[in-house]
Amino acid sequence: MLNIATIVIPTFFIILIGYIFGKKTKADISSLIDIGFYIGVPALVFVSMLDKQIVLLDAGKVWAAAILITFGCGIVAWIVFTILRQKHSGLYLPITMMNTVNIPFPIIFLAYGSEGLLAATLFFIPGVLLMFTVGSFIAAGKQWKESIKEVFKQPTIYAAIAGLLLNLFGVTVPELIVRSLNLVGMLAIPLVLILLGYSLTKISITSLRTTLLASFLRVGVGLLFGLLAVNIFNLTGVLRAVVILDSAMPAAVLVSMLTTKYRNEAELVSGVVFITTIASLAIIPFLLYMLSGP
């Protein structure tokens, strides 16, 4: 439990710093967002893909697990909302799209090292692709084609694919480049947490009952599909732990931005992001404890 505390407490303490900063200042953090997601995270992802040997079969299993969890949550949500006779569109996004960067990257890196970060990066790839394709389609309707272009503007995708190909083909990257990119990548871990905390200050909660239901569908049902996925695809060790952790992660902050942009249930979506992020304070330590057992 002490080891788990040393992993979780610093992570959420940094999120709290970002939250307080957002509450106390009116700073424009757009430049920090660009630095984090266009420089820091791509560098971190690229280096993590080089550090451990990747088995393509294992990578395929992680990708399949991520897709199963995403669409499984969506199908269950559709069934539940149909039974309750509720009509939603934007609300499907926070249920199906979990946070695959801000929280899991630092937590998994601290808990499982570079091997865990590699697995988290593999899980991230289909998630971000679905976010800007299926997610944009749901959020934007007829405007979805414009948002798909965002996929090709995400340097993290290129960094992950480049690192994956170099790893699979056994290409050695000069140590000087690796060390430099690793140093740059280290800034991403605290920065994405600060940005997450800052973004939470912009969120409000409406319709508490629906928000709590959607939050349970994201975390509770997501975890059930995560457990199902690791058994279906026979994932073991760090890969198993990472898929289970990612499956129960809070809703992605980016879905709040998407639904705000297209005015599609933005307040409900923001509420789910907030509730699931707060709930992860208890859920993540519990899962780390369970996964550390025999």
Coordinates of C-alpha atoms in Angstrom, one line a residue:
M1 CA 0.0 0.0 0.0
L2 CA 2.9 2.3 0.7
N3 CA 4.3 1.8 -2.8
I4 CA 0.8 2.5 -4.3
A5 CA 0.5 5.7 -2.3
T6 CA 3.9 6.9 -3.6
I7 CA 2.5 6.3 -7.1
V8 CA -1.0 7.8 -6.8
I9 CA -0.5 10.7 -4.3
P10 CA 2.1 12.6 -6.4
T11 CA 0.0 12.1 -9.5
F12 CA -3.1 13.6 -8.0
F13 CA -1.2 16.3 -6.1
I14 CA 0.1 17.6 -9.5
I15 CA -3.5 17.5 -10.8
L16 CA -4.5 19.6 -7.7
I17 CA -1.8 22.1 -8.5
G18 CA -3.1 22.5 -12.0
Y19 CA -6.7 22.9 -10.6
I20 CA -5.6 25.5 -8.1
F21 CA -3.7 27.4 -10.8
G22 CA -6.7 27.4 -13.0
K23 CA -9.0 28.7 -10.2
K24 CA -6.6 31.4 -9.1
T25 CA -5.4 32.7 -12.4
K26 CA -6.8 33.6 -15.8
A27 CA -3.6 32.5 -17.6
D28 CA -3.7 31.5 -21.2
I29 CA -2.4 27.9 -21.3
S30 CA -2.8 27.3 -25.0
S31 CA 1.0 27.4 -25.5
L32 CA 1.5 24.9 -22.7
I33 CA -1.0 22.6 -24.3
D34 CA 0.9 22.8 -27.6
I35 CA 4.2 22.1 -25.9
G36 CA 2.8 19.1 -24.1
F37 CA 0.9 17.5 -26.9
Y38 CA 3.0 18.5 -29.8
I39 CA 6.5 18.0 -28.3
G40 CA 6.5 16.3 -24.8
V41 CA 4.0 13.5 -25.3
P42 CA 5.3 12.5 -28.8
A43 CA 8.9 12.4 -27.5
L44 CA 7.8 10.3 -24.6
V45 CA 5.8 7.9 -26.8
F46 CA 8.6 7.5 -29.3
V47 CA 11.2 6.6 -26.8
S48 CA 8.9 4.2 -25.0
M49 CA 8.3 2.3 -28.2
L50 CA 12.1 1.8 -28.6
D51 CA 12.9 0.7 -25.1
K52 CA 11.4 -2.8 -25.1
Q53 CA 11.1 -5.5 -27.8
I54 CA 7.6 -5.4 -29.2
V55 CA 5.9 -8.7 -30.2
L56 CA 3.4 -7.8 -33.0
L57 CA 1.0 -10.5 -31.8
D58 CA 0.9 -8.9 -28.3
A59 CA 0.4 -5.4 -29.8
G60 CA -2.5 -6.8 -31.9
K61 CA -4.1 -8.2 -28.7
V62 CA -3.8 -4.9 -26.9
W63 CA -5.3 -3.0 -29.9
A64 CA -8.2 -5.6 -30.1
A65 CA -8.8 -5.2 -26.3
A66 CA -9.0 -1.4 -26.6
I67 CA -11.5 -1.7 -29.5
L68 CA -13.6 -4.3 -27.6
I69 CA -13.7 -2.1 -24.5
T70 CA -14.7 1.1 -26.5
F71 CA -17.5 -0.5 -28.5
G72 CA -18.6 -2.7 -25.7
C73 CA -19.2 0.3 -23.4
G74 CA -21.1 2.0 -26.3
I75 CA -23.4 -1.0 -26.9
V76 CA -24.2 -1.3 -23.2
A77 CA -24.9 2.4 -23.0
W78 CA -27.2 2.3 -26.0
I79 CA -29.1 -0.6 -24.4
V80 CA -29.4 1.2 -21.1
F81 CA -30.6 4.5 -22.6
T82 CA -33.1 2.6 -24.8
I83 CA -34.6 0.9 -21.8
L84 CA -34.7 4.2 -19.9
R85 CA -36.2 5.9 -23.0
Q86 CA -33.5 8.5 -23.0
K87 CA -32.1 10.0 -26.2
H88 CA -28.5 11.0 -26.2
S89 CA -25.7 11.5 -28.7
G90 CA -22.8 13.4 -27.2
L91 CA -23.1 11.5 -23.9
Y92 CA -21.8 8.3 -25.6
L93 CA -18.4 9.9 -26.0
P94 CA -17.3 10.1 -22.3
I95 CA -18.7 6.6 -21.8
T96 CA -16.7 5.0 -24.7
M97 CA -13.6 7.2 -24.8
M98 CA -11.4 6.9 -21.7
N99 CA -8.5 9.1 -20.7
T100 CA -5.5 7.3 -22.3
V101 CA -2.8 9.9 -21.7
N102 CA -3.1 12.4 -18.8
I103 CA -3.6 10.0 -16.0
P104 CA -2.6 6.5 -17.2
F105 CA 0.8 7.5 -18.7
P106 CA 2.2 8.9 -15.4
I107 CA 0.5 6.2 -13.2
I108 CA 1.6 3.3 -15.4
F109 CA 5.1 4.7 -15.9
L110 CA 5.6 5.0 -12.1
A111 CA 4.0 1.6 -11.5
Y112 CA 5.5 -0.5 -14.3
G113 CA 8.3 1.5 -15.8
S114 CA 9.1 1.7 -19.5
E115 CA 7.5 -1.7 -20.2
G116 CA 4.2 -0.4 -18.8
L117 CA 4.5 2.8 -20.7
L118 CA 5.0 0.8 -23.9
A119 CA 1.8 -1.1 -23.3
A120 CA 0.0 2.1 -22.5
T121 CA 1.2 3.6 -25.7
L122 CA -0.1 0.6 -27.7
F123 CA -3.5 1.0 -26.0
F124 CA -3.5 4.7 -26.8
I125 CA -3.1 4.3 -30.6
P126 CA -6.6 2.8 -31.4
G127 CA -8.2 5.1 -28.8
V128 CA -7.0 8.3 -30.4
L129 CA -7.9 7.1 -33.8
L130 CA -11.4 6.3 -32.7
M131 CA -11.6 9.6 -30.9
F132 CA -11.1 11.7 -34.0
T133 CA -13.1 9.4 -36.4
V134 CA -16.0 7.7 -34.6
G135 CA -16.0 10.3 -31.8
S136 CA -16.0 13.2 -34.2
F137 CA -18.8 11.6 -36.2
I138 CA -21.0 11.3 -33.1
A139 CA -20.2 14.8 -31.8
A140 CA -20.4 16.7 -35.1
G141 CA -22.8 14.9 -37.4
K142 CA -22.4 16.3 -40.8
Q143 CA -19.2 18.2 -39.8
W144 CA -17.3 15.1 -38.9
K145 CA -15.2 15.1 -42.0
E146 CA -13.5 18.2 -40.9
S147 CA -12.6 16.7 -37.5
I148 CA -11.1 13.5 -39.1
K149 CA -8.4 15.8 -40.4
E150 CA -7.3 16.3 -36.8
V151 CA -6.0 12.7 -36.8
F152 CA -3.4 13.7 -39.3
K153 CA -2.4 16.7 -37.1
Q154 CA -1.6 14.6 -34.1
P155 CA 2.2 14.1 -33.9
T156 CA 1.8 11.5 -31.2
I157 CA 0.3 9.2 -33.8
Y158 CA 3.3 9.6 -36.0
A159 CA 5.7 9.2 -33.1
A160 CA 4.0 6.0 -32.0
I161 CA 3.9 4.5 -35.5
A162 CA 7.6 5.5 -36.2
G163 CA 8.7 4.0 -32.9
L164 CA 6.7 0.9 -33.6
L165 CA 8.2 0.4 -37.0
L166 CA 11.8 1.0 -35.9
N167 CA 11.3 -1.5 -33.1
L168 CA 9.8 -4.2 -35.2
F169 CA 12.5 -3.8 -37.9
G170 CA 15.3 -3.7 -35.4
V171 CA 16.6 -0.3 -36.4
T172 CA 18.9 1.2 -33.8
V173 CA 18.4 4.9 -33.0
P174 CA 21.6 6.7 -32.0
E175 CA 21.9 6.9 -28.2
L176 CA 22.4 10.7 -28.3
I177 CA 19.0 11.1 -30.0
V178 CA 17.3 8.7 -27.6
R179 CA 18.7 10.5 -24.5
S180 CA 17.7 13.9 -25.9
L181 CA 14.1 12.8 -26.7
N182 CA 13.9 11.0 -23.3
L183 CA 14.8 14.3 -21.6
V184 CA 12.1 16.1 -23.6
G185 CA 9.6 13.4 -22.9
M186 CA 10.1 13.7 -19.1
L187 CA 8.5 17.1 -19.2
A188 CA 5.3 15.6 -20.5
I189 CA 4.5 13.6 -17.4
P190 CA 4.0 16.6 -14.9
L191 CA 2.7 18.9 -17.7
V192 CA -0.2 16.7 -18.8
L193 CA -1.3 16.4 -15.2
I194 CA -1.2 20.1 -14.6
L195 CA -3.2 20.6 -17.8
L196 CA -5.7 18.1 -16.7
G197 CA -6.2 19.9 -13.4
Y198 CA -6.5 23.2 -15.1
S199 CA -9.1 21.8 -17.5
L200 CA -11.3 20.6 -14.6
T201 CA -11.8 24.2 -13.5
K202 CA -13.9 24.8 -16.6
I203 CA -16.3 21.9 -16.0
S204 CA -19.8 22.1 -14.4
I205 CA -22.2 19.3 -13.5
T206 CA -25.8 19.2 -14.6
S207 CA -28.5 16.5 -14.3
L208 CA -26.7 14.6 -11.5
R209 CA -28.6 11.3 -11.9
T210 CA -27.8 11.0 -15.6
T211 CA -24.2 12.1 -15.0
L212 CA -23.7 9.4 -12.3
L213 CA -25.2 6.7 -14.6
A214 CA -23.0 7.7 -17.4
S215 CA -20.0 7.7 -15.1
F216 CA -20.7 4.2 -13.9
L217 CA -21.1 3.1 -17.5
R218 CA -17.6 4.5 -18.3
V219 CA -15.8 3.1 -15.3
G220 CA -17.8 0.2 -14.0
V221 CA -18.8 -1.3 -17.4
G222 CA -15.4 -0.3 -18.8
L223 CA -13.7 -2.4 -16.1
L224 CA -15.9 -5.4 -16.8
F225 CA -15.0 -5.3 -20.5
G226 CA -11.4 -4.8 -19.6
L227 CA -11.5 -8.0 -17.5
L228 CA -13.3 -9.8 -20.3
A229 CA -10.8 -8.6 -22.9
V230 CA -7.7 -9.8 -21.0
N231 CA -9.2 -13.2 -20.7
I232 CA -10.4 -13.4 -24.3
F233 CA -7.1 -12.3 -25.7
N234 CA -5.0 -14.2 -23.1
L235 CA -3.1 -11.1 -21.9
T236 CA -0.7 -11.7 -19.0
G237 CA 1.8 -9.7 -16.9
V238 CA 2.2 -6.0 -17.5
L239 CA 0.0 -6.1 -20.6
R240 CA -2.9 -7.5 -18.6
A241 CA -2.4 -4.9 -15.8
V242 CA -2.3 -2.0 -18.2
V243 CA -5.4 -3.0 -20.2
I244 CA -7.4 -3.4 -16.9
L245 CA -6.2 -0.1 -15.6
D246 CA -6.9 1.7 -18.9
S247 CA -10.4 0.2 -19.1
A248 CA -11.4 1.8 -15.8
M249 CA -9.8 5.2 -16.5
P250 CA -12.0 8.4 -16.3
A251 CA -13.6 9.9 -19.4
A252 CA -11.1 11.7 -21.7
V253 CA -11.0 15.5 -21.2
L254 CA -10.9 15.8 -25.0
V255 CA -14.5 14.6 -25.4
S256 CA -15.6 17.7 -23.4
M257 CA -13.8 19.9 -25.9
L258 CA -15.3 18.0 -28.8
T259 CA -18.9 18.3 -27.6
T260 CA -18.4 21.9 -26.6
K261 CA -17.2 22.6 -30.1
Y262 CA -20.2 21.0 -31.7
R263 CA -22.7 22.0 -28.9
N264 CA -23.7 18.4 -28.3
E265 CA -24.6 17.8 -24.6
A266 CA -21.5 19.5 -23.6
E267 CA -22.5 20.2 -19.9
L268 CA -23.5 16.5 -19.3
V269 CA -20.3 15.4 -20.9
S270 CA -18.2 17.7 -18.8
G271 CA -19.9 16.5 -15.7
V272 CA -19.0 12.9 -16.5
V273 CA -15.4 13.9 -17.1
F274 CA -15.3 15.6 -13.7
I275 CA -17.1 12.8 -11.7
T276 CA -15.0 10.0 -13.2
T277 CA -11.8 11.9 -12.7
I278 CA -12.6 12.4 -9.0
A279 CA -13.7 8.8 -8.6
S280 CA -10.4 7.6 -10.0
L281 CA -8.8 8.8 -6.8
A282 CA -10.2 5.7 -5.1
I283 CA -10.5 3.4 -8.1
I284 CA -6.9 3.6 -9.3
P285 CA -5.3 2.7 -5.9
F286 CA -7.7 -0.1 -5.5
L287 CA -6.9 -1.6 -8.9
L288 CA -3.2 -1.2 -8.4
Y289 CA -3.5 -3.0 -5.1
M290 CA -5.5 -5.8 -6.7
L291 CA -3.2 -6.1 -9.6
S292 CA -0.1 -6.3 -7.4
G293 CA -1.4 -9.4 -5.6
P294 CA -0.4 -13.0 -6.4

